mmCIF file with all atom_site columns, N, CA and C in Angstrom:
data_model
loop_
_atom_site.group_PDB
_atom_site.id
_atom_site.type_symbol
_atom_site.label_atom_id
_atom_site.label_alt_id
_atom_site.label_comp_id
_atom_site.label_asym_id
_atom_site.label_entity_id
_atom_site.label_seq_id
_atom_site.pdbx_PDB_ins_code
_atom_site.Cartn_x
_atom_site.Cartn_y
_atom_site.Cartn_z
_atom_site.occupancy
_atom_site.B_iso_or_equiv
_atom_site.pdbx_formal_charge
_atom_site.auth_seq_id
_atom_site.auth_comp_id
_atom_site.auth_asym_id
_atom_site.auth_atom_id
_atom_site.pdbx_PDB_model_num
ATOM 1   N N  . MET A 1 1  ? -7.113  -4.462  2.926  1.00 0.00 ? 1  MET A N  1
ATOM 2   C CA . MET A 1 1  ? -7.164  -4.881  3.846  1.00 0.00 ? 1  MET A CA 1
ATOM 3   C C  . MET A 1 1  ? -5.303  -5.198  4.043  1.00 0.00 ? 1  MET A C  1
ATOM 4   N N  . ALA A 1 2  ? -5.030  -5.389  2.766  1.00 0.00 ? 2  ALA A N  1
ATOM 5   C CA . ALA A 1 2  ? -3.761  -5.851  3.003  1.00 0.00 ? 2  ALA A CA 1
ATOM 6   C C  . ALA A 1 2  ? -2.745  -4.104  3.206  1.00 0.00 ? 2  ALA A C  1
ATOM 7   N N  . GLY A 1 3  ? -3.253  -3.603  3.155  1.00 0.00 ? 3  GLY A N  1
ATOM 8   C CA . GLY A 1 3  ? -2.324  -2.304  2.650  1.00 0.00 ? 3  GLY A CA 1
ATOM 9   C C  . GLY A 1 3  ? -2.527  -1.878  4.592  1.00 0.00 ? 3  GLY A C  1
ATOM 10  N N  . GLU A 1 4  ? -3.451  -2.116  5.231  1.00 0.00 ? 4  GLU A N  1
ATOM 11  C CA . GLU A 1 4  ? -3.362  -2.157  6.633  1.00 0.00 ? 4  GLU A CA 1
ATOM 12  C C  . GLU A 1 4  ? -2.260  -2.685  7.533  1.00 0.00 ? 4  GLU A C  1
ATOM 13  N N  . ASN A 1 5  ? -2.404  -4.235  6.972  1.00 0.00 ? 5  ASN A N  1
ATOM 14  C CA . ASN A 1 5  ? -1.263  -4.849  7.710  1.00 0.00 ? 5  ASN A CA 1
ATOM 15  C C  . ASN A 1 5  ? 0.055   -3.781  7.639  1.00 0.00 ? 5  ASN A C  1
ATOM 16  N N  . LYS A 1 6  ? 0.155   -3.561  6.015  1.00 0.00 ? 6  LYS A N  1
ATOM 17  C CA . LYS A 1 6  ? 1.594   -3.486  5.572  1.00 0.00 ? 6  LYS A CA 1
ATOM 18  C C  . LYS A 1 6  ? 1.756   -2.620  6.248  1.00 0.00 ? 6  LYS A C  1
ATOM 19  N N  . LEU A 1 7  ? 1.016   -1.734  6.816  1.00 0.00 ? 7  LEU A N  1
ATOM 20  C CA . LEU A 1 7  ? 0.874   0.175   7.866  1.00 0.00 ? 7  LEU A CA 1
ATOM 21  C C  . LEU A 1 7  ? 1.253   -0.568  9.692  1.00 0.00 ? 7  LEU A C  1
ATOM 22  N N  . PHE A 1 8  ? 0.503   -1.442  9.617  1.00 0.00 ? 8  PHE A N  1
ATOM 23  C CA . PHE A 1 8  ? 0.659   -2.062  11.322 1.00 0.00 ? 8  PHE A CA 1
ATOM 24  C C  . PHE A 1 8  ? 2.013   -2.195  11.034 1.00 0.00 ? 8  PHE A C  1
ATOM 25  N N  . ASN A 1 9  ? 2.379   -3.118  10.390 1.00 0.00 ? 9  ASN A N  1
ATOM 26  C CA . ASN A 1 9  ? 3.856   -3.499  10.551 1.00 0.00 ? 9  ASN A CA 1
ATOM 27  C C  . ASN A 1 9  ? 4.845   -2.553  10.379 1.00 0.00 ? 9  ASN A C  1
ATOM 28  N N  . THR A 1 10 ? 4.922   -1.401  9.737  1.00 0.00 ? 10 THR A N  1
ATOM 29  C CA . THR A 1 10 ? 5.583   -0.347  9.296  1.00 0.00 ? 10 THR A CA 1
ATOM 30  C C  . THR A 1 10 ? 5.554   0.080   10.541 1.00 0.00 ? 10 THR A C  1
ATOM 31  N N  . LYS A 1 11 ? 4.507   0.160   11.517 1.00 0.00 ? 11 LYS A N  1
ATOM 32  C CA . LYS A 1 11 ? 4.230   1.471   12.385 1.00 0.00 ? 11 LYS A CA 1
ATOM 33  C C  . LYS A 1 11 ? 5.257   0.744   13.578 1.00 0.00 ? 11 LYS A C  1
ATOM 34  N N  . HIS A 1 12 ? 4.537   -0.601  13.577 1.00 0.00 ? 12 HIS A N  1
ATOM 35  C CA . HIS A 1 12 ? 5.368   -1.220  14.435 1.00 0.00 ? 12 HIS A CA 1
ATOM 36  C C  . HIS A 1 12 ? 7.523   -1.515  14.183 1.00 0.00 ? 12 HIS A C  1
ATOM 37  N N  . TRP A 1 13 ? 7.331   -2.274  13.425 1.00 0.00 ? 13 TRP A N  1
ATOM 38  C CA . TRP A 1 13 ? 8.530   -1.335  13.641 1.00 0.00 ? 13 TRP A CA 1
ATOM 39  C C  . TRP A 1 13 ? 9.952   -0.242  13.478 1.00 0.00 ? 13 TRP A C  1
ATOM 40  N N  . LEU A 1 14 ? 8.774   0.698   13.057 1.00 0.00 ? 14 LEU A N  1
ATOM 41  C CA . LEU A 1 14 ? 9.720   2.024   13.414 1.00 0.00 ? 14 LEU A CA 1
ATOM 42  C C  . LEU A 1 14 ? 9.623   2.243   14.473 1.00 0.00 ? 14 LEU A C  1
ATOM 43  N N  . LYS A 1 15 ? 8.591   1.603   15.739 1.00 0.00 ? 15 LYS A N  1
ATOM 44  C CA . LYS A 1 15 ? 8.581   1.985   17.304 1.00 0.00 ? 15 LYS A CA 1
ATOM 45  C C  . LYS A 1 15 ? 9.771   1.166   17.885 1.00 0.00 ? 15 LYS A C  1
ATOM 46  N N  . TYR A 1 16 ? 9.806   -0.025  17.531 1.00 0.00 ? 16 TYR A N  1
ATOM 47  C CA . TYR A 1 16 ? 10.482  -1.206  17.517 1.00 0.00 ? 16 TYR A CA 1
ATOM 48  C C  . TYR A 1 16 ? 11.970  -0.459  17.566 1.00 0.00 ? 16 TYR A C  1
ATOM 49  N N  . LEU A 1 17 ? 12.463  0.155   16.348 1.00 0.00 ? 17 LEU A N  1
ATOM 50  C CA . LEU A 1 17 ? 13.768  0.887   15.951 1.00 0.00 ? 17 LEU A CA 1
ATOM 51  C C  . LEU A 1 17 ? 13.692  1.445   16.633 1.00 0.00 ? 17 LEU A C  1
ATOM 52  N N  . ALA A 1 18 ? 12.823  3.111   17.311 1.00 0.00 ? 18 ALA A N  1
ATOM 53  C CA . ALA A 1 18 ? 13.005  4.398   18.275 1.00 0.00 ? 18 ALA A CA 1
ATOM 54  C C  . ALA A 1 18 ? 13.367  3.076   19.806 1.00 0.00 ? 18 ALA A C  1
ATOM 55  N N  . VAL A 1 19 ? 12.501  2.782   19.968 1.00 0.00 ? 19 VAL A N  1
ATOM 56  C CA . VAL A 1 19 ? 12.623  1.896   21.117 1.00 0.00 ? 19 VAL A CA 1
ATOM 57  C C  . VAL A 1 19 ? 14.422  1.490   21.784 1.00 0.00 ? 19 VAL A C  1
ATOM 58  N N  . ILE A 1 20 ? 15.120  0.670   20.828 1.00 0.00 ? 20 ILE A N  1
ATOM 59  C CA . ILE A 1 20 ? 16.437  0.533   20.547 1.00 0.00 ? 20 ILE A CA 1
ATOM 60  C C  . ILE A 1 20 ? 17.065  1.543   20.232 1.00 0.00 ? 20 ILE A C  1
ATOM 61  N N  . LEU A 1 21 ? 17.064  2.544   19.943 1.00 0.00 ? 21 LEU A N  1
ATOM 62  C CA . LEU A 1 21 ? 18.422  3.510   19.028 1.00 0.00 ? 21 LEU A CA 1
ATOM 63  C C  . LEU A 1 21 ? 17.823  4.438   20.847 1.00 0.00 ? 21 LEU A C  1
ATOM 64  N N  . ILE A 1 22 ? 17.310  4.454   21.235 1.00 0.00 ? 22 ILE A N  1
ATOM 65  C CA . ILE A 1 22 ? 17.265  5.958   22.228 1.00 0.00 ? 22 ILE A CA 1
ATOM 66  C C  . ILE A 1 22 ? 16.943  4.631   23.721 1.00 0.00 ? 22 ILE A C  1
ATOM 67  N N  . GLY A 1 23 ? 17.155  3.593   23.783 1.00 0.00 ? 23 GLY A N  1
ATOM 68  C CA . GLY A 1 23 ? 17.670  2.919   24.779 1.00 0.00 ? 23 GLY A CA 1
ATOM 69  C C  . GLY A 1 23 ? 19.017  2.283   24.572 1.00 0.00 ? 23 GLY A C  1
ATOM 70  N N  . ASN A 1 24 ? 20.061  2.324   23.349 1.00 0.00 ? 24 ASN A N  1
ATOM 71  C CA . ASN A 1 24 ? 21.023  2.417   23.355 1.00 0.00 ? 24 ASN A CA 1
ATOM 72  C C  . ASN A 1 24 ? 22.005  3.842   23.609 1.00 0.00 ? 24 ASN A C  1
ATOM 73  N N  . LEU A 1 25 ? 21.035  4.626   23.249 1.00 0.00 ? 25 LEU A N  1
ATOM 74  C CA . LEU A 1 25 ? 21.255  5.928   23.438 1.00 0.00 ? 25 LEU A CA 1
ATOM 75  C C  . LEU A 1 25 ? 21.754  6.054   24.838 1.00 0.00 ? 25 LEU A C  1
ATOM 76  N N  . LEU A 1 26 ? 20.628  5.393   25.481 1.00 0.00 ? 26 LEU A N  1
ATOM 77  C CA . LEU A 1 26 ? 20.869  5.845   26.980 1.00 0.00 ? 26 LEU A CA 1
ATOM 78  C C  . LEU A 1 26 ? 21.725  4.834   27.850 1.00 0.00 ? 26 LEU A C  1
ATOM 79  N N  . TYR A 1 27 ? 21.461  3.818   27.535 1.00 0.00 ? 27 TYR A N  1
ATOM 80  C CA . TYR A 1 27 ? 22.643  3.334   28.178 1.00 0.00 ? 27 TYR A CA 1
ATOM 81  C C  . TYR A 1 27 ? 24.507  3.746   27.559 1.00 0.00 ? 27 TYR A C  1
ATOM 82  N N  . PHE A 1 28 ? 24.824  3.595   26.336 1.00 0.00 ? 28 PHE A N  1
ATOM 83  C CA . PHE A 1 28 ? 25.641  4.267   25.898 1.00 0.00 ? 28 PHE A CA 1
ATOM 84  C C  . PHE A 1 28 ? 26.457  5.555   26.638 1.00 0.00 ? 28 PHE A C  1
ATOM 85  N N  . GLY A 1 29 ? 25.197  6.653   26.615 1.00 0.00 ? 29 GLY A N  1
ATOM 86  C CA . GLY A 1 29 ? 25.377  7.817   27.582 1.00 0.00 ? 29 GLY A CA 1
ATOM 87  C C  . GLY A 1 29 ? 25.920  7.365   29.108 1.00 0.00 ? 29 GLY A C  1
ATOM 88  N N  . LEU A 1 30 ? 24.778  6.323   29.360 1.00 0.00 ? 30 LEU A N  1
ATOM 89  C CA . LEU A 1 30 ? 25.330  6.763   31.015 1.00 0.00 ? 30 LEU A CA 1
ATOM 90  C C  . LEU A 1 30 ? 26.527  5.490   31.184 1.00 0.00 ? 30 LEU A C  1
ATOM 91  N N  . MET A 1 31 ? 27.006  4.824   30.049 1.00 0.00 ? 31 MET A N  1
ATOM 92  C CA . MET A 1 31 ? 27.247  3.632   30.634 1.00 0.00 ? 31 MET A CA 1
ATOM 93  C C  . MET A 1 31 ? 29.485  4.423   31.633 1.00 0.00 ? 31 MET A C  1
ATOM 94  N N  . PRO A 1 32 ? 29.458  5.186   31.573 1.00 0.00 ? 32 PRO A N  1
ATOM 95  C CA . PRO A 1 32 ? 30.661  5.693   32.266 1.00 0.00 ? 32 PRO A CA 1
ATOM 96  C C  . PRO A 1 32 ? 30.767  5.697   33.884 1.00 0.00 ? 32 PRO A C  1
ATOM 97  N N  . TYR A 1 33 ? 29.535  6.079   33.973 1.00 0.00 ? 33 TYR A N  1
ATOM 98  C CA . TYR A 1 33 ? 28.996  6.154   35.316 1.00 0.00 ? 33 TYR A CA 1
ATOM 99  C C  . TYR A 1 33 ? 28.046  4.853   36.046 1.00 0.00 ? 33 TYR A C  1
ATOM 100 N N  . LEU A 1 34 ? 28.422  3.998   35.216 1.00 0.00 ? 34 LEU A N  1
ATOM 101 C CA . LEU A 1 34 ? 27.701  2.316   35.571 1.00 0.00 ? 34 LEU A CA 1
ATOM 102 C C  . LEU A 1 34 ? 28.977  2.039   36.151 1.00 0.00 ? 34 LEU A C  1
ATOM 103 N N  . PRO A 1 35 ? 28.412  0.783   37.650 1.00 0.00 ? 35 PRO A N  1
ATOM 104 C CA . PRO A 1 35 ? 29.767  -0.040  37.704 1.00 0.00 ? 35 PRO A CA 1
ATOM 105 C C  . PRO A 1 35 ? 30.167  -1.220  36.716 1.00 0.00 ? 35 PRO A C  1
ATOM 106 N N  . ALA A 1 36 ? 31.683  -1.520  36.999 1.00 0.00 ? 36 ALA A N  1
ATOM 107 C CA . ALA A 1 36 ? 32.454  -2.323  35.899 1.00 0.00 ? 36 ALA A CA 1
ATOM 108 C C  . ALA A 1 36 ? 31.821  -3.273  35.594 1.00 0.00 ? 36 ALA A C  1
ATOM 109 N N  . GLY A 1 37 ? 31.389  -4.381  36.367 1.00 0.00 ? 37 GLY A N  1
ATOM 110 C CA . GLY A 1 37 ? 30.692  -4.898  35.663 1.00 0.00 ? 37 GLY A CA 1
ATOM 111 C C  . GLY A 1 37 ? 29.058  -4.809  34.471 1.00 0.00 ? 37 GLY A C  1
ATOM 112 N N  . ALA A 1 38 ? 28.681  -3.818  34.737 1.00 0.00 ? 38 ALA A N  1
ATOM 113 C CA . ALA A 1 38 ? 27.474  -3.283  34.003 1.00 0.00 ? 38 ALA A CA 1
ATOM 114 C C  . ALA A 1 38 ? 28.201  -2.875  33.099 1.00 0.00 ? 38 ALA A C  1
ATOM 115 N N  . ARG A 1 39 ? 29.287  -2.335  32.477 1.00 0.00 ? 39 ARG A N  1
ATOM 116 C CA . ARG A 1 39 ? 29.662  -1.934  31.330 1.00 0.00 ? 39 ARG A CA 1
ATOM 117 C C  . ARG A 1 39 ? 29.912  -3.302  30.251 1.00 0.00 ? 39 ARG A C  1
ATOM 118 N N  . HIS A 1 40 ? 29.852  -2.572  29.146 1.00 0.00 ? 40 HIS A N  1
ATOM 119 C CA . HIS A 1 40 ? 29.212  -3.785  27.553 1.00 0.00 ? 40 HIS A CA 1
ATOM 120 C C  . HIS A 1 40 ? 30.911  -3.602  27.269 1.00 0.00 ? 40 HIS A C  1
ATOM 121 N N  . ARG A 1 41 ? 31.572  -4.964  26.989 1.00 0.00 ? 41 ARG A N  1
ATOM 122 C CA . ARG A 1 41 ? 32.922  -4.689  26.242 1.00 0.00 ? 41 ARG A CA 1
ATOM 123 C C  . ARG A 1 41 ? 32.572  -5.233  24.848 1.00 0.00 ? 41 ARG A C  1
ATOM 124 N N  . SER A 1 42 ? 33.141  -3.755  23.641 1.00 0.00 ? 42 SER A N  1
ATOM 125 C CA . SER A 1 42 ? 32.303  -4.520  22.840 1.00 0.00 ? 42 SER A CA 1
ATOM 126 C C  . SER A 1 42 ? 33.256  -6.301  21.943 1.00 0.00 ? 42 SER A C  1
ATOM 127 N N  . PHE A 1 43 ? 32.293  -6.640  20.824 1.00 0.00 ? 43 PHE A N  1
ATOM 128 C CA . PHE A 1 43 ? 32.293  -7.864  20.352 1.00 0.00 ? 43 PHE A CA 1
ATOM 129 C C  . PHE A 1 43 ? 32.438  -9.062  21.762 1.00 0.00 ? 43 PHE A C  1
ATOM 130 N N  . HIS A 1 44 ? 31.953  -8.821  22.689 1.00 0.00 ? 44 HIS A N  1
ATOM 131 C CA . HIS A 1 44 ? 31.440  -9.553  24.007 1.00 0.00 ? 44 HIS A CA 1
ATOM 132 C C  . HIS A 1 44 ? 29.785  -9.728  24.574 1.00 0.00 ? 44 HIS A C  1
ATOM 133 N N  . VAL A 1 45 ? 29.604  -10.766 24.872 1.00 0.00 ? 45 VAL A N  1
ATOM 134 C CA . VAL A 1 45 ? 28.381  -10.988 25.496 1.00 0.00 ? 45 VAL A CA 1
ATOM 135 C C  . VAL A 1 45 ? 28.955  -10.985 27.031 1.00 0.00 ? 45 VAL A C  1
ATOM 136 N N  . ASP A 1 46 ? 28.603  -10.340 27.833 1.00 0.00 ? 46 ASP A N  1
ATOM 137 C CA . ASP A 1 46 ? 28.625  -10.135 28.885 1.00 0.00 ? 46 ASP A CA 1
ATOM 138 C C  . ASP A 1 46 ? 27.236  -9.549  29.756 1.00 0.00 ? 46 ASP A C  1
ATOM 139 N N  . ALA A 1 47 ? 27.681  -9.325  30.746 1.00 0.00 ? 47 ALA A N  1
ATOM 140 C CA . ALA A 1 47 ? 26.365  -8.531  31.804 1.00 0.00 ? 47 ALA A CA 1
ATOM 141 C C  . ALA A 1 47 ? 26.232  -7.053  31.365 1.00 0.00 ? 47 ALA A C  1
ATOM 142 N N  . GLY A 1 48 ? 26.965  -6.160  30.843 1.00 0.00 ? 48 GLY A N  1
ATOM 143 C CA . GLY A 1 48 ? 26.448  -4.799  29.878 1.00 0.00 ? 48 GLY A CA 1
ATOM 144 C C  . GLY A 1 48 ? 25.488  -5.363  29.380 1.00 0.00 ? 48 GLY A C  1
ATOM 145 N N  . THR A 1 49 ? 25.578  -6.420  28.459 1.00 0.00 ? 49 THR A N  1
ATOM 146 C CA . THR A 1 49 ? 24.780  -6.616  27.320 1.00 0.00 ? 49 THR A CA 1
ATOM 147 C C  . THR A 1 49 ? 23.399  -7.304  27.795 1.00 0.00 ? 49 THR A C  1
ATOM 148 N N  . LEU A 1 50 ? 23.127  -7.532  29.056 1.00 0.00 ? 50 LEU A N  1
ATOM 149 C CA . LEU A 1 50 ? 22.269  -7.568  29.753 1.00 0.00 ? 50 LEU A CA 1
ATOM 150 C C  . LEU A 1 50 ? 21.288  -6.291  30.378 1.00 0.00 ? 50 LEU A C  1
ATOM 151 N N  . VAL A 1 51 ? 22.353  -4.987  30.818 1.00 0.00 ? 51 VAL A N  1
ATOM 152 C CA . VAL A 1 51 ? 22.084  -4.073  31.249 1.00 0.00 ? 51 VAL A CA 1
ATOM 153 C C  . VAL A 1 51 ? 21.483  -3.806  30.076 1.00 0.00 ? 51 VAL A C  1
ATOM 154 N N  . ASP A 1 52 ? 22.325  -3.296  28.982 1.00 0.00 ? 52 ASP A N  1
ATOM 155 C CA . ASP A 1 52 ? 21.837  -2.660  27.726 1.00 0.00 ? 52 ASP A CA 1
ATOM 156 C C  . ASP A 1 52 ? 19.962  -2.990  27.447 1.00 0.00 ? 52 ASP A C  1
ATOM 157 N N  . LEU A 1 53 ? 19.748  -4.572  27.419 1.00 0.00 ? 53 LEU A N  1
ATOM 158 C CA . LEU A 1 53 ? 18.302  -5.041  27.553 1.00 0.00 ? 53 LEU A CA 1
ATOM 159 C C  . LEU A 1 53 ? 17.634  -4.154  27.613 1.00 0.00 ? 53 LEU A C  1
ATOM 160 N N  . TRP A 1 54 ? 18.293  -4.576  29.470 1.00 0.00 ? 54 TRP A N  1
ATOM 161 C CA . TRP A 1 54 ? 17.232  -3.919  30.464 1.00 0.00 ? 54 TRP A CA 1
ATOM 162 C C  . TRP A 1 54 ? 16.468  -2.297  30.149 1.00 0.00 ? 54 TRP A C  1
ATOM 163 N N  . PHE A 1 55 ? 17.537  -1.697  29.436 1.00 0.00 ? 55 PHE A N  1
ATOM 164 C CA . PHE A 1 55 ? 17.998  0.186   29.573 1.00 0.00 ? 55 PHE A CA 1
ATOM 165 C C  . PHE A 1 55 ? 16.215  -0.129  28.326 1.00 0.00 ? 55 PHE A C  1
ATOM 166 N N  . CYS A 1 56 ? 16.699  -0.863  27.306 1.00 0.00 ? 56 CYS A N  1
ATOM 167 C CA . CYS A 1 56 ? 15.842  -0.975  25.810 1.00 0.00 ? 56 CYS A CA 1
ATOM 168 C C  . CYS A 1 56 ? 14.307  -2.049  26.076 1.00 0.00 ? 56 CYS A C  1
ATOM 169 N N  . LEU A 1 57 ? 14.631  -2.703  26.920 1.00 0.00 ? 57 LEU A N  1
ATOM 170 C CA . LEU A 1 57 ? 12.658  -2.616  28.311 1.00 0.00 ? 57 LEU A CA 1
ATOM 171 C C  . LEU A 1 57 ? 12.525  -1.842  28.823 1.00 0.00 ? 57 LEU A C  1
ATOM 172 N N  . VAL A 1 58 ? 12.921  -0.779  29.348 1.00 0.00 ? 58 VAL A N  1
ATOM 173 C CA . VAL A 1 58 ? 12.164  -0.312  29.642 1.00 0.00 ? 58 VAL A CA 1
ATOM 174 C C  . VAL A 1 58 ? 12.012  1.074   29.781 1.00 0.00 ? 58 VAL A C  1
ATOM 175 N N  . VAL A 1 59 ? 12.628  1.358   27.959 1.00 0.00 ? 59 VAL A N  1
ATOM 176 C CA . VAL A 1 59 ? 11.987  2.402   27.070 1.00 0.00 ? 59 VAL A CA 1
ATOM 177 C C  . VAL A 1 59 ? 10.861  1.759   26.344 1.00 0.00 ? 59 VAL A C  1
ATOM 178 N N  . TYR A 1 60 ? 10.521  0.745   25.755 1.00 0.00 ? 60 TYR A N  1
ATOM 179 C CA . TYR A 1 60 ? 9.777   -0.225  25.322 1.00 0.00 ? 60 TYR A CA 1
ATOM 180 C C  . TYR A 1 60 ? 8.668   0.012   26.659 1.00 0.00 ? 60 TYR A C  1
ATOM 181 N N  . GLY A 1 61 ? 8.463   -0.374  27.522 1.00 0.00 ? 61 GLY A N  1
ATOM 182 C CA . GLY A 1 61 ? 7.068   -0.187  28.671 1.00 0.00 ? 61 GLY A CA 1
ATOM 183 C C  . GLY A 1 61 ? 7.037   1.364   28.748 1.00 0.00 ? 61 GLY A C  1
ATOM 184 N N  . ILE A 1 62 ? 7.507   2.515   28.838 1.00 0.00 ? 62 ILE A N  1
ATOM 185 C CA . ILE A 1 62 ? 7.532   3.572   28.942 1.00 0.00 ? 62 ILE A CA 1
ATOM 186 C C  . ILE A 1 62 ? 6.239   4.173   27.411 1.00 0.00 ? 62 ILE A C  1
ATOM 187 N N  . PHE A 1 63 ? 6.853   3.382   26.098 1.00 0.00 ? 63 PHE A N  1
ATOM 188 C CA . PHE A 1 63 ? 6.258   3.930   25.195 1.00 0.00 ? 63 PHE A CA 1
ATOM 189 C C  . PHE A 1 63 ? 4.925   3.189   24.823 1.00 0.00 ? 63 PHE A C  1
ATOM 190 N N  . GLU A 1 64 ? 5.196   1.648   25.699 1.00 0.00 ? 64 GLU A N  1
ATOM 191 C CA . GLU A 1 64 ? 3.344   1.143   25.609 1.00 0.00 ? 64 GLU A CA 1
ATOM 192 C C  . GLU A 1 64 ? 2.674   2.244   26.460 1.00 0.00 ? 64 GLU A C  1
ATOM 193 N N  . LEU A 1 65 ? 3.619   2.317   27.713 1.00 0.00 ? 65 LEU A N  1
ATOM 194 C CA . LEU A 1 65 ? 2.354   3.071   28.961 1.00 0.00 ? 65 LEU A CA 1
ATOM 195 C C  . LEU A 1 65 ? 2.023   4.278   28.591 1.00 0.00 ? 65 LEU A C  1
ATOM 196 N N  . VAL A 1 66 ? 2.922   4.823   27.607 1.00 0.00 ? 66 VAL A N  1
ATOM 197 C CA . VAL A 1 66 ? 1.895   6.352   27.115 1.00 0.00 ? 66 VAL A CA 1
ATOM 198 C C  . VAL A 1 66 ? 1.352   6.009   25.320 1.00 0.00 ? 66 VAL A C  1
ATOM 199 N N  . GLU A 1 67 ? 1.473   5.272   24.970 1.00 0.00 ? 67 GLU A N  1
ATOM 200 C CA . GLU A 1 67 ? 0.122   4.960   24.463 1.00 0.00 ? 67 GLU A CA 1
ATOM 201 C C  . GLU A 1 67 ? -0.410  4.377   24.946 1.00 0.00 ? 67 GLU A C  1
ATOM 202 N N  . PHE A 1 68 ? -0.583  3.377   25.643 1.00 0.00 ? 68 PHE A N  1
ATOM 203 C CA . PHE A 1 68 ? -1.958  3.197   26.196 1.00 0.00 ? 68 PHE A CA 1
ATOM 204 C C  . PHE A 1 68 ? -2.523  4.447   27.101 1.00 0.00 ? 68 PHE A C  1
ATOM 205 N N  . LEU A 1 69 ? -1.985  5.472   27.783 1.00 0.00 ? 69 LEU A N  1
ATOM 206 C CA . LEU A 1 69 ? -2.794  6.039   28.311 1.00 0.00 ? 69 LEU A CA 1
ATOM 207 C C  . LEU A 1 69 ? -3.109  7.011   26.833 1.00 0.00 ? 69 LEU A C  1
ATOM 208 N N  . TRP A 1 70 ? -2.205  7.187   25.796 1.00 0.00 ? 70 TRP A N  1
ATOM 209 C CA . TRP A 1 70 ? -2.495  8.104   24.471 1.00 0.00 ? 70 TRP A CA 1
ATOM 210 C C  . TRP A 1 70 ? -4.485  7.250   24.308 1.00 0.00 ? 70 TRP A C  1
ATOM 211 N N  . ASN A 1 71 ? -4.780  6.381   24.273 1.00 0.00 ? 71 ASN A N  1
ATOM 212 C CA . ASN A 1 71 ? -6.176  5.778   23.418 1.00 0.00 ? 71 ASN A CA 1
ATOM 213 C C  . ASN A 1 71 ? -6.583  5.605   24.285 1.00 0.00 ? 71 ASN A C  1
ATOM 214 N N  . ARG A 1 72 ? -6.563  5.911   25.656 1.00 0.00 ? 72 ARG A N  1
ATOM 215 C CA . ARG A 1 72 ? -7.613  5.609   26.673 1.00 0.00 ? 72 ARG A CA 1
ATOM 216 C C  . ARG A 1 72 ? -8.279  7.523   27.222 1.00 0.00 ? 72 ARG A C  1
ATOM 217 N N  . ALA A 1 73 ? -7.164  8.422   26.985 1.00 0.00 ? 73 ALA A N  1
ATOM 218 C CA . ALA A 1 73 ? -8.197  9.600   26.928 1.00 0.00 ? 73 ALA A CA 1
ATOM 219 C C  . ALA A 1 73 ? -8.792  9.645   25.832 1.00 0.00 ? 73 ALA A C  1
ATOM 220 N N  . LYS A 1 74 ? -8.093  9.503   24.142 1.00 0.00 ? 74 LYS A N  1
ATOM 221 C CA . LYS A 1 74 ? -9.400  9.228   23.235 1.00 0.00 ? 74 LYS A CA 1
ATOM 222 C C  . LYS A 1 74 ? -10.159 9.302   23.383 1.00 0.00 ? 74 LYS A C  1
ATOM 223 N N  . ARG A 1 75 ? -10.437 7.530   23.957 1.00 0.00 ? 75 ARG A N  1
ATOM 224 C CA . ARG A 1 75 ? -11.755 7.225   23.735 1.00 0.00 ? 75 ARG A CA 1
ATOM 225 C C  . ARG A 1 75 ? -12.680 7.854   24.721 1.00 0.00 ? 75 ARG A C  1
ATOM 226 N N  . ARG A 1 76 ? -12.421 8.840   25.963 1.00 0.00 ? 76 ARG A N  1
ATOM 227 C CA . ARG A 1 76 ? -13.196 9.381   26.530 1.00 0.00 ? 76 ARG A CA 1
ATOM 228 C C  . ARG A 1 76 ? -14.162 10.684  26.492 1.00 0.00 ? 76 ARG A C  1
#
């Protein structure tokens, strides 16, 4: 049982790491094309930080949707 719990946590942490990396990659790749207010300035908490968070949340939602559809298709 303890091994399953550790695997469960590792799986989730890897998914969260992937979400953050992909979300930040998308944000910083698209940052030059975003309006000035949505661009993040280094070492500042600004609107760009919230836009970056939004990118990560969208990627997380896509991961969860794919996982849900995958599990649903496997049950059939």
